[in-house]
mmCIF file of C-alpha atoms in Angstrom:
data_model
loop_
_atom_site.group_PDB
_atom_site.id
_atom_site.type_symbol
_atom_site.label_atom_id
_atom_site.label_comp_id
_atom_site.label_asym_id
_atom_site.label_seq_id
_atom_site.Cartn_x
_atom_site.Cartn_y
_atom_site.Cartn_z
ATOM 1 C CA ASN A 23 55.974 102.129 86.929
ATOM 2 C CA VAL A 24 54.524 99.137 85.671
ATOM 3 C CA PHE A 25 53.520 100.225 82.121
ATOM 4 C CA SER A 26 57.050 101.634 81.282
ATOM 5 C CA GLN A 27 59.436 99.809 83.959
ATOM 6 C CA ALA A 28 60.777 97.159 80.905
ATOM 7 C CA PHE A 29 61.757 100.058 78.792
ATOM 8 C CA ASP A 30 63.545 102.718 81.771
ATOM 9 C CA LYS A 31 66.936 102.011 80.295
ATOM 10 C CA MET A 32 66.167 103.310 77.143
ATOM 11 C CA LEU A 33 63.928 106.689 78.185
ATOM 12 C CA PHE A 34 64.631 110.455 78.638
ATOM 13 C CA GLU A 35 64.204 112.086 81.847
ATOM 14 C CA VAL A 36 61.267 113.023 83.139
ATOM 15 C CA ILE A 37 60.326 115.568 85.953
ATOM 16 C CA HIS A 38 56.920 114.384 87.827
ATOM 17 C CA ILE A 39 55.009 116.774 89.884
ATOM 18 C CA PRO A 40 52.356 115.617 92.582
ATOM 19 C CA VAL A 41 48.631 115.947 90.983
ATOM 20 C CA PRO A 42 46.727 119.015 92.404
ATOM 21 C CA VAL A 43 44.019 117.013 94.272
ATOM 22 C CA ILE A 44 41.592 119.211 96.234
ATOM 23 C CA GLY A 45 43.759 120.538 99.259
ATOM 24 C CA LYS A 46 46.950 120.143 97.634
ATOM 25 C CA GLU A 47 47.149 122.297 94.788
ATOM 26 C CA MET A 48 49.784 124.703 96.276
ATOM 27 C CA GLU A 49 52.128 121.693 96.676
ATOM 28 C CA SER A 50 51.649 120.994 92.765
ATOM 29 C CA VAL A 51 52.118 124.522 91.592
ATOM 30 C CA LYS A 52 55.167 124.984 93.844
ATOM 31 C CA ALA A 53 56.621 121.638 92.170
ATOM 32 C CA MET A 54 55.965 123.072 89.140
ATOM 33 C CA LYS A 55 57.874 126.266 89.178
ATOM 34 C CA ALA A 56 61.077 124.075 90.577
ATOM 35 C CA ALA A 57 60.580 122.067 87.445
ATOM 36 C CA LEU A 58 60.723 124.796 85.303
ATOM 37 C CA ASN A 59 64.405 126.397 86.477
ATOM 38 C CA ASN A 60 65.256 122.945 84.313
ATOM 39 C CA ASP A 61 65.365 122.696 80.731
ATOM 40 C CA VAL A 62 61.905 121.722 80.129
ATOM 41 C CA ALA A 63 60.602 120.654 76.914
ATOM 42 C CA ALA A 64 57.241 120.214 77.527
ATOM 43 C CA PHE A 65 54.413 119.753 80.105
ATOM 44 C CA ILE A 66 52.033 116.799 79.613
ATOM 45 C CA PHE A 67 48.935 115.868 81.608
ATOM 46 C CA GLU A 68 45.694 114.321 81.771
ATOM 47 C CA PRO A 69 43.190 117.085 82.069
ATOM 48 C CA LEU A 70 41.458 117.006 85.338
ATOM 49 C CA VAL A 71 41.417 113.255 85.705
ATOM 50 C CA GLN A 72 44.200 110.493 85.890
ATOM 51 C CA GLY A 73 42.786 107.540 83.697
ATOM 52 C CA ALA A 74 45.105 104.829 84.607
ATOM 53 C CA GLY A 75 46.595 106.309 87.396
ATOM 54 C CA GLY A 76 43.340 105.200 89.016
ATOM 55 C CA MET A 77 40.772 107.706 88.039
ATOM 56 C CA ILE A 78 42.156 110.665 90.415
ATOM 57 C CA MET A 79 40.132 113.520 89.987
ATOM 58 C CA TYR A 80 41.818 117.267 90.641
ATOM 59 C CA SER A 81 41.365 120.768 90.922
ATOM 60 C CA GLN A 82 40.670 122.715 87.366
ATOM 61 C CA ASP A 83 41.945 126.046 89.008
ATOM 62 C CA ALA A 84 45.210 124.432 89.353
ATOM 63 C CA LEU A 85 45.834 123.003 86.136
ATOM 64 C CA ASP A 86 44.793 126.363 84.921
ATOM 65 C CA GLU A 87 47.722 127.792 87.042
ATOM 66 C CA LEU A 88 50.260 124.732 85.538
ATOM 67 C CA ILE A 89 49.493 125.838 82.318
ATOM 68 C CA HIS A 90 50.045 129.214 82.964
ATOM 69 C CA LEU A 91 53.140 128.847 84.438
ATOM 70 C CA ALA A 92 54.380 126.428 81.615
ATOM 71 C CA LYS A 93 53.286 129.176 78.563
ATOM 72 C CA GLU A 94 55.038 132.195 80.716
ATOM 73 C CA ASN A 95 58.061 130.130 80.790
ATOM 74 C CA ASN A 96 57.842 129.179 76.782
ATOM 75 C CA VAL A 97 57.151 125.162 77.425
ATOM 76 C CA LEU A 98 54.774 123.619 75.283
ATOM 77 C CA THR A 99 51.790 122.119 77.144
ATOM 78 C CA ILE A 100 50.096 118.938 75.819
ATOM 79 C CA ALA A 101 46.827 117.562 77.230
ATOM 80 C CA ASP A 102 46.259 114.054 76.803
ATOM 81 C CA GLU A 103 42.142 113.493 76.330
ATOM 82 C CA VAL A 104 42.385 110.295 74.905
ATOM 83 C CA MET A 105 40.108 108.904 77.784
ATOM 84 C CA THR A 106 39.095 112.354 78.892
ATOM 85 C CA GLY A 107 37.911 113.870 75.472
ATOM 86 C CA PHE A 108 34.041 113.579 73.999
ATOM 87 C CA GLY A 109 32.073 114.280 76.742
ATOM 88 C CA ARG A 110 32.992 112.434 79.496
ATOM 89 C CA THR A 111 33.652 115.007 81.903
ATOM 90 C CA GLY A 112 30.355 116.570 81.102
ATOM 91 C CA LYS A 113 31.847 119.196 78.632
ATOM 92 C CA MET A 114 33.099 118.134 75.075
ATOM 93 C CA PHE A 115 36.708 118.178 76.328
ATOM 94 C CA ALA A 116 37.919 118.507 79.310
ATOM 95 C CA ILE A 117 40.413 121.169 78.805
ATOM 96 C CA ASP A 118 36.894 123.188 78.186
ATOM 97 C CA HIS A 119 36.682 123.438 82.043
ATOM 98 C CA CYS A 120 39.637 125.644 81.931
ATOM 99 C CA ARG A 121 40.478 128.990 80.964
ATOM 100 C CA ASN A 122 44.191 128.195 79.323
ATOM 101 C CA LYS A 123 44.512 125.843 76.516
ATOM 102 C CA PRO A 124 47.234 123.769 75.310
ATOM 103 C CA GLU A 125 49.128 123.832 72.408
ATOM 104 C CA ILE A 126 48.374 120.027 71.816
ATOM 105 C CA VAL A 127 45.780 117.761 72.272
ATOM 106 C CA CYS A 128 45.872 114.205 71.872
ATOM 107 C CA LEU A 129 42.758 112.117 70.879
ATOM 108 C CA SER A 130 41.098 108.861 70.268
ATOM 109 C CA LYS A 131 38.752 106.470 72.457
ATOM 110 C CA GLY A 132 35.519 108.487 72.111
ATOM 111 C CA LEU A 133 36.301 109.773 68.807
ATOM 112 C CA THR A 134 34.702 106.959 66.990
ATOM 113 C CA GLY A 135 32.315 106.076 69.722
ATOM 114 C CA GLY A 136 34.695 103.086 70.437
ATOM 115 C CA PHE A 137 33.622 100.981 67.383
ATOM 116 C CA LEU A 138 37.296 101.413 65.480
ATOM 117 C CA PRO A 139 40.929 102.502 66.811
ATOM 118 C CA LEU A 140 41.448 105.834 65.637
ATOM 119 C CA GLY A 141 43.742 108.732 67.207
ATOM 120 C CA VAL A 142 44.121 112.209 66.296
ATOM 121 C CA THR A 143 46.607 114.896 67.074
ATOM 122 C CA VAL A 144 45.309 118.716 67.439
ATOM 123 C CA CYS A 145 47.693 121.445 67.470
ATOM 124 C CA SER A 146 47.368 125.240 67.400
ATOM 125 C CA GLU A 147 48.117 127.323 64.717
ATOM 126 C CA GLU A 148 51.416 128.493 65.828
ATOM 127 C CA ILE A 149 52.682 124.767 65.742
ATOM 128 C CA HIS A 150 50.960 124.367 62.602
ATOM 129 C CA ARG A 151 52.856 127.285 61.002
ATOM 130 C CA ALA A 152 56.334 125.973 62.318
ATOM 131 C CA PHE A 153 55.996 122.715 59.700
ATOM 132 C CA LEU A 154 55.145 124.991 56.562
ATOM 133 C CA THR A 155 57.733 125.191 54.219
ATOM 134 C CA SER A 156 58.471 124.660 50.340
ATOM 135 C CA ASP A 157 61.499 122.424 51.346
ATOM 136 C CA LYS A 158 59.776 119.144 51.001
ATOM 137 C CA THR A 159 63.242 117.609 53.406
ATOM 138 C CA LYS A 160 61.717 119.888 56.175
ATOM 139 C CA THR A 161 58.333 117.301 55.836
ATOM 140 C CA PHE A 162 57.009 115.468 58.906
ATOM 141 C CA PHE A 163 57.460 112.206 57.157
ATOM 142 C CA HIS A 164 55.305 109.874 59.016
ATOM 143 C CA GLY A 165 52.876 106.990 58.282
ATOM 144 C CA HIS A 166 52.179 103.455 58.463
ATOM 145 C CA SER A 167 49.972 100.919 56.872
ATOM 146 C CA TYR A 168 46.878 102.059 57.778
ATOM 147 C CA THR A 169 47.411 105.941 58.003
ATOM 148 C CA ALA A 170 44.161 108.283 57.131
ATOM 149 C CA ASN A 171 42.290 104.966 57.253
ATOM 150 C CA PRO A 172 39.024 105.869 55.672
ATOM 151 C CA LEU A 173 36.865 103.505 57.552
ATOM 152 C CA ALA A 174 37.921 104.871 60.798
ATOM 153 C CA CYS A 175 37.234 108.335 59.946
ATOM 154 C CA THR A 176 33.981 107.429 58.605
ATOM 155 C CA ALA A 177 33.203 106.092 61.999
ATOM 156 C CA ALA A 178 34.315 109.225 63.596
ATOM 157 C CA LEU A 179 32.352 111.232 61.359
ATOM 158 C CA ALA A 180 29.109 109.081 62.232
ATOM 159 C CA SER A 181 30.299 109.417 65.722
ATOM 160 C CA LEU A 182 30.380 113.357 65.664
ATOM 161 C CA ASP A 183 26.884 113.496 64.052
ATOM 162 C CA VAL A 184 24.900 111.481 66.891
ATOM 163 C CA PHE A 185 26.673 114.398 69.174
ATOM 164 C CA ASP A 186 24.365 116.891 67.328
ATOM 165 C CA GLN A 187 21.491 114.873 66.040
ATOM 166 C CA GLU A 188 21.050 113.067 69.536
ATOM 167 C CA LYS A 189 21.096 115.512 71.639
ATOM 168 C CA THR A 190 24.457 113.565 73.378
ATOM 169 C CA MET A 191 25.520 116.246 75.615
ATOM 170 C CA GLU A 192 22.010 116.616 76.966
ATOM 171 C CA ARG A 193 22.217 112.883 78.104
ATOM 172 C CA ILE A 194 26.106 113.239 79.119
ATOM 173 C CA ALA A 195 24.201 116.048 81.743
ATOM 174 C CA ILE A 196 21.814 113.408 82.841
ATOM 175 C CA LEU A 197 24.473 110.662 83.459
ATOM 176 C CA SER A 198 26.562 113.155 85.511
ATOM 177 C CA ASP A 199 23.557 113.801 87.754
ATOM 178 C CA ARG A 200 23.485 109.944 88.169
ATOM 179 C CA MET A 201 27.115 109.886 88.975
ATOM 180 C CA LYS A 202 26.735 112.059 91.788
ATOM 181 C CA GLU A 203 23.957 109.992 93.166
ATOM 182 C CA ALA A 204 26.006 107.018 92.874
ATOM 183 C CA VAL A 205 28.655 109.096 95.274
ATOM 184 C CA SER A 206 25.818 109.833 97.689
ATOM 185 C CA ARG A 207 24.712 106.187 97.612
ATOM 186 C CA PHE A 208 28.356 104.939 98.272
ATOM 187 C CA GLU A 209 30.605 107.501 100.159
ATOM 188 C CA ASN A 210 29.662 106.176 103.408
ATOM 189 C CA HIS A 211 29.843 102.427 102.803
ATOM 190 C CA THR A 212 32.030 100.797 105.026
ATOM 191 C CA ALA A 213 34.023 98.694 102.524
ATOM 192 C CA ILE A 214 34.971 102.459 100.640
ATOM 193 C CA LYS A 215 37.654 104.877 101.446
ATOM 194 C CA GLU A 216 36.677 107.145 99.005
ATOM 195 C CA ALA A 217 33.675 107.604 95.987
ATOM 196 C CA ARG A 218 34.366 109.871 93.586
ATOM 197 C CA SER A 219 32.656 111.510 90.390
ATOM 198 C CA PHE A 220 33.450 113.792 87.700
ATOM 199 C CA GLY A 221 31.144 113.965 84.571
ATOM 200 C CA THR A 222 29.821 110.855 83.655
ATOM 201 C CA ILE A 223 32.894 109.145 85.205
ATOM 202 C CA PHE A 224 32.263 107.603 88.575
ATOM 203 C CA ALA A 225 35.012 105.529 90.834
ATOM 204 C CA LEU A 226 35.338 103.839 93.886
ATOM 205 C CA GLU A 227 38.649 103.080 95.823
ATOM 206 C CA ILE A 228 38.012 99.925 97.856
ATOM 207 C CA LYS A 229 39.692 99.257 101.375
ATOM 208 C CA THR A 230 42.158 97.088 100.906
ATOM 209 C CA PRO A 231 45.235 95.187 102.925
ATOM 210 C CA GLU A 232 46.972 95.853 100.170
ATOM 211 C CA ALA A 233 48.052 99.411 98.826
ATOM 212 C CA THR A 234 45.904 101.359 96.295
ATOM 213 C CA GLU A 235 47.784 100.305 93.112
ATOM 214 C CA TYR A 236 46.999 99.227 89.324
ATOM 215 C CA LEU A 237 48.209 95.213 90.736
ATOM 216 C CA ASN A 238 45.974 95.530 93.851
ATOM 217 C CA PRO A 239 44.513 91.441 93.729
ATOM 218 C CA LEU A 240 41.167 92.587 94.147
ATOM 219 C CA ALA A 241 40.635 93.027 90.526
ATOM 220 C CA GLU A 242 40.617 89.888 89.673
ATOM 221 C CA LYS A 243 37.637 89.242 92.581
ATOM 222 C CA VAL A 244 35.833 92.254 90.566
ATOM 223 C CA HIS A 245 36.520 90.905 87.250
ATOM 224 C CA SER A 246 34.761 87.544 87.744
ATOM 225 C CA PHE A 247 31.993 88.627 90.148
ATOM 226 C CA PHE A 248 30.607 91.337 87.572
ATOM 227 C CA ILE A 249 31.341 88.922 84.347
ATOM 228 C CA GLU A 250 28.463 86.465 86.195
ATOM 229 C CA ARG A 251 26.141 88.936 86.268
ATOM 230 C CA GLY A 252 26.231 89.921 82.594
ATOM 231 C CA ILE A 253 28.729 93.351 83.216
ATOM 232 C CA ILE A 254 31.856 93.902 82.155
ATOM 233 C CA LEU A 255 33.965 96.252 84.224
ATOM 234 C CA ARG A 256 37.452 96.925 83.915
ATOM 235 C CA PRO A 257 38.999 97.747 87.873
ATOM 236 C CA LEU A 258 42.012 99.601 88.189
ATOM 237 C CA GLY A 259 43.392 97.193 90.809
ATOM 238 C CA ASN A 260 41.137 98.369 94.119
ATOM 239 C CA ILE A 261 39.798 101.306 92.043
ATOM 240 C CA LEU A 262 36.367 100.165 90.542
ATOM 241 C CA TYR A 263 34.866 102.712 88.208
ATOM 242 C CA VAL A 264 32.359 103.165 85.752
ATOM 243 C CA LEU A 265 32.443 104.862 82.312
ATOM 244 C CA PRO A 266 29.149 104.217 80.730
ATOM 245 C CA PRO A 267 28.134 104.613 77.231
ATOM 246 C CA TYR A 268 26.191 107.121 76.781
ATOM 247 C CA CYS A 269 23.144 105.302 75.098
ATOM 248 C CA ILE A 270 23.103 103.316 78.112
ATOM 249 C CA THR A 271 19.264 102.851 79.290
ATOM 250 C CA GLU A 272 18.529 104.207 83.048
ATOM 251 C CA GLU A 273 17.767 100.183 83.672
ATOM 252 C CA GLU A 274 21.130 98.917 82.418
ATOM 253 C CA LEU A 275 22.530 101.512 84.414
ATOM 254 C CA ARG A 276 20.447 100.831 87.751
ATOM 255 C CA LYS A 277 21.507 97.148 87.495
ATOM 256 C CA VAL A 278 25.374 98.382 87.125
ATOM 257 C CA ILE A 279 24.888 100.008 90.352
ATOM 258 C CA ASP A 280 23.268 97.426 92.417
ATOM 259 C CA ALA A 281 25.545 94.764 91.656
ATOM 260 C CA ILE A 282 28.353 97.358 93.026
ATOM 261 C CA GLU A 283 26.230 97.726 95.924
ATOM 262 C CA GLU A 284 26.172 93.589 96.068
ATOM 263 C CA PHE A 285 29.829 93.413 95.654
ATOM 264 C CA LEU A 286 30.525 96.216 98.287
ATOM 265 C CA ASN A 287 28.395 94.321 100.840
ATOM 266 C CA ALA A 288 29.804 90.899 100.002
ATOM 267 C CA LEU A 289 33.053 92.626 101.158
ATOM 268 C CA SER A 290 32.074 94.273 104.674
#
């Protein structure tokens, strides 16, 4: 794809399976079973919402089955919760919607409330024990100039405190309802192919002569239109989406939604 094509010659082989969107769950499960006939190291996935792929939302039951199949075949499961973590899908983590849990979870973005960059990789006790040894040569040596950045970690701790002290999950529930209302408002608009939401995530797939993809030229029109109105939206090609900060006011959110309607009406 556009993100990795410059490095194609250096990448190892990866098997892709279809996203288990509603109505195509079995297609994904069958592809997973076929893939597991190979020598597979790990199953990596964005749980329930694929971000840069176009805010693609899919079945939690199907994901549960995919994780189950991986575990049944002793394949590590790795959840990329960089975007979905910390309340985005209505629960603290997207995997909280599922019964089966991954061995490794990748976290970032919402960890510090967007204040500073910080990434965390969380693993199961079983994986943790695999690295425990008195042999220093077996140490997982890794470091960089800002390893254990105390300022970013302090910001993360403060952000996590806000979840408890300011009833953030209650605010997330209210925002989730607002996103559902936005879907109802736009789902029959003539300029829209599909409107969808999951938790605090709201996305619109806009009809264009070009295919739906990251490099769709509509993105340039979206940028300029909303910047002129004091709103920063970052479209994924012709996928216009809203991931509001949890502290957004009703008035601010209404301004964003009204501007979206104005934009869509101008396209019709």
